[in-house]
Amino acid sequence: MKTRSVFPFVLLCLSALAFALLDGCATRQMGCGGSCCTVCAVSKAPELTPLPPILPAPASQDEKMAWFREAKYGLFIHWGLYCQPAGEWKGKPVAGIGEWIMNRAQIPVTEYEGLAKTFNPVQFDAEAWVQMAQDAGMKYIVITSKHHEGFAMYHSAVSPYNIYDATPFHRDPIRELAQACAKHGIKFGFYYSQSQDWHEPGGMGNTWDFGPDDAKDKDGAYDKYLQEKAEPQVAELLQNYGPVCLMWFDTARVMNVNNRGQRFVDLVHKYQPACLIDGRLGVKGDYSSTGDNVIPSEGEQGDWEVPATVNHTWGFKKDDTDWKAAGDILFKLVDVASKGGNYLLNVGPTSAGVVPAECKSNLLTVGRWLKVNGEAVYGAGRSPFGDEFGDFSTKLKDANGKPVYLEFTDWRCTTKPGKLYFTVFRMPRGGFQLPDFKNEIKKAYVLSDPEQADLSITTTNDIRQIAIPREKQNSMANTIVVEIAGDQVER
Ligand code: JFZ
């Protein structure tokens, strides 16, 4: 009697066990593509294959910058323990950007560390993230390898406070991403918070556990942290993940003494001479970084990049769903490109390891436009005009009595030798009015038109106007290619 009633249960257990052994997961969930199981919380890592070799030293700075100048558009990823509280601590919303929650709520290290014990992003799929970046038209990915919280999102031998050793996830997502990026031909780089580390007594920023920062600077704790954690971790990143396209340092604090900044530069040059350094290390890098979401109002010389958010935070916050619309992202990308810069647009994946659906969908909409019109962006040069960026109002004045700068958003111009790309965001009824230039026009056509059918140009009082047939118009933006005599515009 007793044996009989237990028997079905034993059978069930055995079959579940067999299934688990075969599949790596007892009760595979629908919709996770087989990469995870949210019920038994066991994730499946892809098979690791060798990474490509590190790139040789470029022959010149121009050669070093070539991929960056071509790329124009990159994906920034802020992912760390902070995506779990997601902007809320002990049931209360915490103001400010999500990845700053430890600081904003002054959470003690011992308490914050607890987040690692439950961090298990079982739906993480490197392949899916990289595929998304590619479909979005992005050419490089920069991910937070360690943000200010001090937690390494890769398998670090320097500190056990890392995703591989300290979480039930027990995987190295950075290694998996490096592999997927290599497969898809996407450049891969790292954000690394070199100065701020709220987990370490000598790191900058954690004043609630470890006292004022200037004491750490003066008593040697900061240098100890830099030499025993930050520098060795940067060295790990440069040695263990294949070619690193750039190192994105941030929020520099007293980097100019004791060769602090220079030592990071030296590490990059030593291990990966082709790797770029951003503009926030505190000593000179390879290009400059603007303020967050700050797009200059005019064209700028040199190499530069705008780090930007898709909502109002970098790290995931559950209550921030105010996503930039696809048309807005596209305008900003073309705007930045027409001013000579790169656009590094951020997503904050959730603690499950997924990019929020609506945000992803907006990025993919831009990607579909770029698939057809990318020639106007990738590798394209600055606008030779400038009047299209905006002008000072003749009527509106700011609080200091100065005229208000009004941005114009009707069109932007990018260039390649002998070609002007006019990306028109608001098409006037009568057609697009070309800015004044002397070159003869050889041909004009809509970039998305596979036939490249000639567009007719009408000239009235020296003003040249181009109309696009309605059936060839796209609701977000239309690029008119104008082929000119000579390589450059003459005004
Ligand atoms: C920093 C970080 O503190 C933040 O969490 C995020 O990672 C962001 C990309 O970078 O914040 C900054 C750094 C510099 C400026 C603004 C925000 N800045 O120069 O304007």
Coordinates of C-alpha atoms and ligand atoms in Angstrom, one line a residue:
M1 CA 0.0 0.0 0.0
K2 CA 2.7 2.4 1.1
T3 CA 5.0 1.5 -1.8
R4 CA 2.2 2.0 -4.3
S5 CA 1.3 5.5 -3.3
V6 CA 4.9 6.8 -3.4
F7 CA 5.7 5.1 -6.7
P8 CA 4.3 7.7 -9.1
F9 CA 6.1 10.4 -7.2
V10 CA 9.4 8.6 -7.4
L11 CA 8.8 8.1 -11.1
L12 CA 8.1 11.7 -11.6
C13 CA 11.2 12.7 -9.7
L14 CA 13.4 10.3 -11.7
S15 CA 12.1 11.5 -15.1
A16 CA 12.5 15.2 -14.0
L17 CA 16.0 14.4 -13.0
A18 CA 16.8 12.7 -16.3
F19 CA 15.3 15.6 -18.2
A20 CA 17.4 18.0 -16.2
L21 CA 20.5 16.0 -16.9
L22 CA 19.8 15.9 -20.6
D23 CA 18.7 19.4 -20.9
G24 CA 20.5 21.2 -18.1
C25 CA 17.1 22.3 -16.8
A26 CA 14.2 20.4 -15.4
T27 CA 11.3 22.5 -16.4
R28 CA 12.3 24.6 -19.4
Q29 CA 10.2 27.7 -19.7
M30 CA 8.4 28.8 -22.8
G31 CA 9.8 31.9 -24.5
C32 CA 13.3 31.8 -23.1
G33 CA 14.7 30.3 -26.3
G34 CA 16.2 27.4 -24.3
S35 CA 18.9 29.6 -22.9
C36 CA 17.4 29.6 -19.4
C37 CA 14.9 28.4 -17.1
T38 CA 13.2 30.9 -14.8
V39 CA 11.5 28.2 -12.7
C40 CA 14.6 26.3 -11.6
A41 CA 16.8 29.4 -12.2
V42 CA 19.5 27.5 -14.0
S43 CA 21.0 29.3 -17.0
K44 CA 22.7 27.8 -19.9
A45 CA 26.0 29.4 -21.0
P46 CA 27.0 29.1 -24.6
E47 CA 30.0 27.0 -25.5
L48 CA 33.1 29.1 -25.3
T49 CA 35.2 29.3 -28.4
P50 CA 38.6 31.1 -28.8
L51 CA 38.6 34.9 -29.2
P52 CA 40.3 36.6 -32.1
P53 CA 43.9 37.9 -31.5
I54 CA 44.6 41.4 -30.2
L55 CA 45.0 44.0 -33.0
P56 CA 48.5 45.2 -33.9
A57 CA 49.7 48.8 -33.2
P58 CA 48.3 51.3 -35.7
A59 CA 50.8 53.1 -37.8
S60 CA 49.3 56.5 -37.1
Q61 CA 46.6 58.3 -35.0
D62 CA 44.4 58.5 -38.2
E63 CA 44.7 54.8 -38.6
K64 CA 43.9 54.2 -35.0
M65 CA 40.8 56.4 -35.2
A66 CA 39.6 55.0 -38.6
W67 CA 37.0 52.5 -37.2
F68 CA 35.6 55.1 -34.8
R69 CA 35.2 57.7 -37.5
E70 CA 33.5 55.1 -39.7
A71 CA 31.2 53.7 -36.9
K72 CA 29.4 56.8 -35.8
Y73 CA 26.8 54.9 -33.7
G74 CA 27.5 52.7 -30.7
L75 CA 25.6 50.9 -28.0
F76 CA 26.4 51.7 -24.4
I77 CA 25.2 49.1 -21.8
H78 CA 24.9 49.9 -18.1
W79 CA 24.5 46.7 -16.3
G80 CA 25.4 45.9 -12.7
L81 CA 23.9 45.0 -9.4
Y82 CA 21.9 48.2 -9.4
C83 CA 19.5 46.8 -12.0
Q84 CA 18.0 44.6 -9.3
P85 CA 16.8 47.4 -6.9
A86 CA 16.0 49.2 -10.2
G87 CA 15.5 52.6 -8.5
E88 CA 13.8 51.4 -5.3
W89 CA 15.2 50.7 -1.9
K90 CA 13.2 49.2 1.0
G91 CA 10.0 49.9 -0.9
K92 CA 10.8 53.6 -1.5
P93 CA 11.7 55.1 -4.8
V94 CA 15.2 56.6 -4.8
A95 CA 15.6 59.8 -6.9
G96 CA 18.3 60.1 -9.5
I97 CA 20.0 57.7 -12.0
G98 CA 19.6 54.0 -11.3
E99 CA 23.2 53.0 -11.1
W100 CA 23.8 55.7 -8.4
I101 CA 21.3 54.1 -5.9
M102 CA 24.0 52.9 -3.5
N103 CA 25.2 56.5 -3.2
R104 CA 21.9 58.2 -3.3
A105 CA 20.4 55.9 -0.6
Q106 CA 23.8 55.7 1.3
I107 CA 23.6 52.0 1.4
P108 CA 26.3 50.4 3.5
V109 CA 28.7 48.1 1.6
T110 CA 27.7 45.1 3.8
E111 CA 24.1 45.6 2.9
Y112 CA 24.6 46.4 -0.8
E113 CA 26.8 43.3 -1.2
G114 CA 23.7 41.2 -0.5
L115 CA 22.5 42.1 -3.9
A116 CA 25.1 39.7 -5.4
K117 CA 23.6 36.7 -3.7
T118 CA 20.3 37.1 -5.6
F119 CA 21.7 38.4 -8.9
N120 CA 20.8 35.7 -11.4
P121 CA 20.0 37.1 -14.9
V122 CA 19.0 33.7 -16.3
Q123 CA 17.6 35.2 -19.5
F124 CA 20.9 36.8 -20.4
D125 CA 21.8 35.9 -24.0
A126 CA 24.9 37.6 -25.4
E127 CA 23.9 36.6 -28.9
A128 CA 20.5 38.4 -28.5
W129 CA 22.1 41.6 -27.3
V130 CA 24.7 41.7 -30.0
Q131 CA 22.1 40.8 -32.6
M132 CA 20.0 43.7 -31.3
A133 CA 22.9 46.1 -31.6
Q134 CA 23.6 45.0 -35.1
D135 CA 19.9 45.2 -36.2
A136 CA 19.8 48.7 -34.6
G137 CA 22.7 49.7 -36.9
M138 CA 25.2 50.1 -34.1
K139 CA 28.8 49.4 -34.9
Y140 CA 30.4 49.1 -31.4
I141 CA 29.3 48.1 -27.9
V142 CA 30.7 49.6 -24.7
I143 CA 29.6 47.8 -21.5
T144 CA 30.1 48.6 -17.8
S145 CA 32.8 46.1 -16.7
K146 CA 32.7 47.8 -13.3
H147 CA 30.7 50.8 -12.4
H148 CA 31.0 53.0 -9.3
E149 CA 29.4 50.3 -7.2
G150 CA 32.7 48.4 -7.5
F151 CA 31.2 45.1 -8.7
A152 CA 33.0 43.5 -11.6
M153 CA 30.6 42.2 -14.2
Y154 CA 33.2 39.7 -15.4
H155 CA 35.2 36.9 -13.9
S156 CA 38.0 38.8 -12.1
A157 CA 40.9 37.2 -10.3
V158 CA 41.7 40.5 -8.6
S159 CA 38.5 40.7 -6.5
P160 CA 35.9 38.1 -5.6
Y161 CA 33.3 40.8 -5.8
N162 CA 32.4 39.8 -9.3
I163 CA 29.5 38.2 -11.2
Y164 CA 31.2 34.9 -11.6
D165 CA 32.3 34.3 -8.0
A166 CA 29.7 36.2 -6.0
T167 CA 26.4 35.3 -7.7
P168 CA 24.4 32.2 -8.4
F169 CA 24.6 33.1 -12.1
H170 CA 28.2 31.9 -12.1
R171 CA 28.9 33.0 -15.6
D172 CA 31.0 35.6 -17.3
P173 CA 28.7 37.7 -19.5
I174 CA 31.6 39.8 -20.7
R175 CA 33.3 36.8 -22.1
E176 CA 30.1 35.7 -23.8
L177 CA 29.6 39.1 -25.3
A178 CA 33.2 39.3 -26.5
Q179 CA 32.5 36.1 -28.4
A180 CA 29.2 37.2 -29.9
C181 CA 30.7 40.6 -30.9
A182 CA 33.6 38.8 -32.7
K183 CA 31.1 36.6 -34.5
H184 CA 29.0 39.6 -35.6
G185 CA 31.9 41.9 -36.5
I186 CA 30.9 44.4 -33.8
K187 CA 33.6 46.3 -31.9
F188 CA 33.7 45.7 -28.2
G189 CA 34.9 48.0 -25.4
F190 CA 34.6 48.6 -21.7
Y191 CA 33.4 51.2 -19.4
Y192 CA 35.6 51.0 -16.2
S193 CA 35.1 53.3 -13.2
Q194 CA 38.7 53.9 -12.3
S195 CA 38.3 56.6 -9.6
Q196 CA 35.0 55.9 -7.9
D197 CA 34.6 52.5 -6.3
W198 CA 32.1 52.6 -3.5
H199 CA 33.0 49.0 -2.4
E200 CA 36.6 49.8 -1.5
P201 CA 37.9 51.8 1.5
G202 CA 40.4 53.5 -0.9
G203 CA 38.1 54.0 -3.8
M204 CA 36.6 57.5 -4.3
G205 CA 32.9 58.3 -3.6
N206 CA 31.9 56.2 -0.6
T207 CA 32.0 58.7 2.2
W208 CA 29.2 57.1 4.2
D209 CA 31.2 54.0 5.0
F210 CA 34.8 55.2 4.5
G211 CA 34.9 58.9 5.2
P212 CA 35.9 61.9 3.1
D213 CA 37.6 61.4 -0.2
D214 CA 40.5 63.8 0.3
A215 CA 41.7 61.8 3.2
K216 CA 41.9 58.7 1.0
D217 CA 43.9 60.8 -1.5
K218 CA 46.3 62.0 1.1
D219 CA 46.8 58.9 3.3
G220 CA 47.7 56.6 0.4
A221 CA 44.4 54.6 0.4
Y222 CA 43.5 55.9 -3.0
D223 CA 46.8 54.9 -4.6
K224 CA 46.6 51.5 -2.9
Y225 CA 43.1 51.0 -4.4
L226 CA 44.3 52.2 -7.8
Q227 CA 47.3 49.9 -7.8
E228 CA 45.7 46.8 -6.2
K229 CA 42.3 46.8 -7.8
A230 CA 41.7 49.3 -10.6
E231 CA 44.9 48.9 -12.5
P232 CA 45.0 45.0 -12.3
Q233 CA 41.4 44.8 -13.3
V234 CA 41.9 47.0 -16.3
A235 CA 44.9 44.8 -17.2
E236 CA 42.6 41.7 -16.9
L237 CA 40.1 43.3 -19.2
L238 CA 42.8 44.1 -21.8
Q239 CA 44.3 40.6 -21.6
N240 CA 41.3 38.2 -21.4
Y241 CA 38.6 39.4 -23.8
G242 CA 40.2 39.6 -27.2
P243 CA 40.4 42.9 -29.1
V244 CA 39.1 45.8 -27.0
C245 CA 38.1 48.7 -29.2
L246 CA 38.1 51.3 -26.4
M247 CA 38.3 51.9 -22.7
W248 CA 35.7 54.2 -21.4
F249 CA 37.0 55.7 -18.1
D250 CA 34.8 58.0 -16.2
T251 CA 34.4 60.6 -13.4
A252 CA 38.1 61.2 -13.0
R253 CA 39.2 62.2 -9.5
V254 CA 42.7 63.6 -8.9
M255 CA 44.2 61.6 -11.8
N256 CA 47.0 64.0 -12.5
V257 CA 49.2 63.3 -9.4
N258 CA 51.5 60.3 -9.0
N259 CA 51.1 59.4 -12.6
R260 CA 47.7 57.9 -11.7
G261 CA 46.1 58.6 -15.1
Q262 CA 49.2 57.9 -17.1
R263 CA 49.5 54.5 -15.6
F264 CA 46.1 53.6 -17.1
V265 CA 47.2 55.0 -20.5
D266 CA 50.4 52.9 -20.2
L267 CA 48.4 49.7 -19.5
V268 CA 46.2 50.3 -22.6
H269 CA 49.3 50.9 -24.8
K270 CA 51.1 47.9 -23.4
Y271 CA 48.4 45.3 -23.8
Q272 CA 46.3 46.8 -26.7
P273 CA 48.0 49.5 -28.7
A274 CA 45.0 49.8 -31.0
C275 CA 42.5 50.4 -28.2
L276 CA 41.1 53.9 -27.9
I277 CA 40.8 55.9 -24.6
D278 CA 37.8 58.1 -24.1
G279 CA 37.9 61.6 -22.8
R280 CA 37.0 61.1 -19.1
L281 CA 40.2 59.4 -17.7
G282 CA 41.5 62.7 -16.4
V283 CA 44.5 62.7 -18.7
K284 CA 44.4 63.1 -22.4
G285 CA 42.6 60.3 -24.3
D286 CA 42.1 59.7 -28.0
Y287 CA 38.9 61.6 -28.3
S288 CA 36.7 63.8 -26.2
S289 CA 33.5 62.9 -24.6
T290 CA 30.8 65.5 -24.2
G291 CA 28.6 65.8 -21.1
D292 CA 25.9 63.2 -20.8
N293 CA 23.2 63.8 -23.5
V294 CA 25.0 67.0 -24.5
I295 CA 25.0 67.6 -28.2
P296 CA 27.1 70.6 -29.2
S297 CA 25.0 73.3 -31.0
E298 CA 27.6 73.5 -33.8
G299 CA 30.0 71.4 -35.7
E300 CA 33.2 70.5 -33.7
Q301 CA 36.6 69.6 -34.9
G302 CA 38.5 66.6 -33.7
D303 CA 37.1 63.2 -32.6
W304 CA 34.3 63.2 -30.1
E305 CA 31.4 61.2 -28.8
V306 CA 28.1 62.0 -27.1
P307 CA 27.1 59.5 -24.4
A308 CA 23.4 59.4 -24.2
T309 CA 20.4 57.8 -22.5
V310 CA 17.2 56.4 -24.1
N311 CA 15.2 57.4 -21.0
H312 CA 16.4 59.3 -17.9
T313 CA 18.8 56.8 -16.4
W314 CA 21.7 54.6 -17.5
G315 CA 21.1 51.6 -15.2
F316 CA 17.6 50.1 -15.4
K317 CA 14.9 51.8 -13.3
K318 CA 11.5 50.2 -13.2
D319 CA 9.6 53.4 -13.1
D320 CA 11.3 55.1 -16.0
T321 CA 9.6 54.2 -19.2
D322 CA 9.9 57.6 -20.8
W323 CA 11.7 56.2 -23.9
K324 CA 13.1 58.5 -26.6
A325 CA 11.0 57.9 -29.7
A326 CA 12.7 56.4 -32.8
G327 CA 12.4 59.6 -34.8
D328 CA 14.1 61.5 -32.0
I329 CA 16.9 59.0 -31.7
L330 CA 17.4 59.2 -35.5
F331 CA 17.4 63.0 -35.5
K332 CA 20.0 63.1 -32.7
L333 CA 22.2 60.5 -34.5
V334 CA 22.2 62.4 -37.8
D335 CA 22.6 65.7 -35.9
V336 CA 25.7 64.4 -34.1
A337 CA 27.1 62.9 -37.3
S338 CA 26.6 66.1 -39.2
K339 CA 28.6 67.9 -36.5
G340 CA 31.5 65.4 -36.7
G341 CA 30.8 63.2 -33.7
N342 CA 29.7 59.8 -32.6
Y343 CA 26.5 58.9 -30.8
L344 CA 26.9 56.3 -28.0
L345 CA 23.4 55.4 -27.0
N346 CA 22.7 53.5 -23.8
V347 CA 20.4 50.7 -22.7
G348 CA 20.0 49.5 -19.2
P349 CA 19.1 45.7 -19.2
T350 CA 17.0 44.3 -16.4
S351 CA 18.1 41.9 -13.6
A352 CA 16.7 39.1 -15.8
G353 CA 19.2 40.1 -18.4
V354 CA 16.9 41.6 -21.0
V355 CA 16.6 44.9 -22.8
P356 CA 13.2 46.5 -22.1
A357 CA 10.9 45.6 -25.1
E358 CA 9.7 49.1 -26.0
C359 CA 13.2 50.5 -25.9
K360 CA 14.5 47.7 -28.0
S361 CA 11.7 48.2 -30.5
N362 CA 12.5 51.9 -30.9
L363 CA 16.2 51.1 -31.5
L364 CA 15.2 48.6 -34.2
T365 CA 13.0 51.1 -35.9
V366 CA 16.1 53.4 -36.3
G367 CA 18.0 50.3 -37.5
R368 CA 15.6 49.7 -40.3
W369 CA 16.0 53.2 -41.5
L370 CA 19.8 52.9 -41.3
K371 CA 19.8 49.7 -43.3
V372 CA 18.5 51.7 -46.2
N373 CA 20.0 55.1 -45.5
G374 CA 23.2 54.2 -43.6
E375 CA 25.4 55.6 -46.3
A376 CA 24.5 59.1 -45.1
V377 CA 25.8 58.3 -41.6
Y378 CA 28.6 55.7 -41.5
G379 CA 31.9 57.2 -42.4
A380 CA 30.2 60.4 -43.3
G381 CA 31.8 63.8 -42.7
R382 CA 30.6 67.1 -41.2
S383 CA 28.2 69.5 -42.7
P384 CA 29.9 72.2 -44.8
F385 CA 27.1 74.6 -44.0
G386 CA 26.0 75.2 -40.4
D387 CA 23.1 77.6 -40.8
E388 CA 20.8 74.6 -40.5
F389 CA 21.8 74.0 -36.8
G390 CA 20.0 77.0 -35.4
D391 CA 20.2 80.7 -34.7
F392 CA 19.7 83.2 -32.0
S393 CA 16.1 84.4 -31.6
T394 CA 15.4 88.0 -32.5
K395 CA 12.6 88.0 -30.0
L396 CA 13.2 85.6 -27.2
K397 CA 15.7 86.5 -24.4
D398 CA 17.0 84.5 -21.6
A399 CA 17.2 85.5 -17.9
N400 CA 20.4 87.4 -18.6
G401 CA 18.8 89.4 -21.4
K402 CA 20.7 87.5 -24.0
P403 CA 19.0 86.2 -27.2
V404 CA 17.8 82.5 -26.8
Y405 CA 19.5 80.0 -29.2
L406 CA 16.8 78.3 -31.2
E407 CA 17.7 74.9 -32.6
F408 CA 16.5 74.1 -36.1
T409 CA 15.6 70.6 -36.7
D410 CA 14.3 70.6 -40.3
W411 CA 17.4 69.0 -41.9
R412 CA 21.0 68.0 -41.5
C413 CA 23.8 67.5 -44.0
T414 CA 26.6 64.9 -44.0
T415 CA 29.2 64.5 -46.6
K416 CA 31.5 62.1 -48.6
P417 CA 33.8 63.2 -51.4
G418 CA 31.7 64.6 -54.2
K419 CA 28.4 63.9 -52.3
L420 CA 26.1 65.8 -50.0
Y421 CA 23.5 63.9 -48.0
F422 CA 20.6 66.1 -47.0
T423 CA 18.6 64.2 -44.4
V424 CA 15.3 66.1 -44.3
F425 CA 13.2 65.6 -41.1
R426 CA 10.5 68.1 -42.1
M427 CA 9.8 68.3 -45.8
P428 CA 8.3 71.6 -46.9
R429 CA 5.3 71.3 -49.2
G430 CA 7.1 72.8 -52.2
G431 CA 10.1 70.6 -51.7
F432 CA 13.5 70.9 -50.0
Q433 CA 15.4 74.2 -50.5
L434 CA 19.1 73.6 -51.0
P435 CA 21.5 75.9 -49.1
D436 CA 23.6 78.1 -51.3
F437 CA 26.7 76.6 -52.8
K438 CA 28.6 77.2 -56.1
N439 CA 29.3 73.6 -57.3
E440 CA 27.5 72.3 -60.3
I441 CA 25.0 69.6 -59.4
K442 CA 25.6 66.4 -61.4
K443 CA 22.7 64.4 -60.0
A444 CA 20.2 64.2 -57.2
Y445 CA 18.3 61.2 -56.0
V446 CA 16.6 59.7 -53.0
L447 CA 19.0 57.5 -51.1
S448 CA 16.3 54.9 -50.4
D449 CA 15.4 54.7 -54.1
P450 CA 17.1 51.5 -55.5
E451 CA 16.7 53.0 -59.0
Q452 CA 18.4 56.3 -57.9
A453 CA 15.9 58.0 -60.2
D454 CA 16.9 61.6 -61.0
L455 CA 15.1 64.2 -58.9
S456 CA 14.2 67.4 -60.7
I457 CA 15.7 70.6 -59.4
T458 CA 13.9 73.9 -60.0
T459 CA 15.7 77.2 -59.7
T460 CA 13.8 80.3 -58.7
N461 CA 15.7 83.5 -57.9
D462 CA 18.9 81.5 -57.6
I463 CA 17.3 79.2 -55.0
R464 CA 17.5 75.5 -55.9
Q465 CA 14.6 73.4 -54.8
I466 CA 14.2 69.6 -54.9
A467 CA 10.9 67.8 -54.5
I468 CA 10.6 64.1 -53.5
P469 CA 7.6 62.3 -55.0
R470 CA 5.2 61.4 -52.2
E471 CA 5.4 57.7 -52.8
K472 CA 9.2 57.8 -52.1
Q473 CA 8.8 59.6 -48.7
N474 CA 9.5 58.0 -45.3
S475 CA 7.7 59.4 -42.3
M476 CA 10.8 59.7 -40.1
A477 CA 13.3 61.2 -42.5
N478 CA 14.3 61.3 -46.2
T479 CA 17.9 61.6 -47.4
I480 CA 18.5 63.3 -50.7
V481 CA 21.9 62.6 -52.2
V482 CA 23.3 65.5 -54.2
E483 CA 26.3 64.6 -56.4
I484 CA 28.4 67.7 -57.0
A485 CA 31.3 68.6 -59.3
G486 CA 34.4 68.6 -57.2
D487 CA 35.1 66.9 -53.9
Q488 CA 34.1 69.7 -51.6
V489 CA 31.4 72.3 -51.4
E490 CA 32.4 75.8 -52.5
R491 CA 30.3 78.5 -51.0
Ligands
JFZ1 C1 28.9 59.3 -15.3 C2 28.5 58.3 -14.3 O1 28.5 58.8 -13.0 C3 27.1 57.9 -14.6 O2 26.6 56.9 -13.7 C4 27.1 57.2 -16.0 O3 27.9 56.1 -16.1 C5 27.6 58.3 -17.0 C6 27.7 57.7 -18.4 O4 28.8 58.8 -16.6 O5 28.2 60.5 -15.0 C7 28.6 61.7 -15.6 C8 29.9 61.9 -16.0 C9 30.3 63.1 -16.6 C10 29.3 64.1 -16.9 C11 28.0 63.8 -16.6 C12 27.7 62.6 -15.9 N1 29.7 65.2 -17.6 O6 30.9 65.4 -17.9 O7 28.8 66.0 -17.9

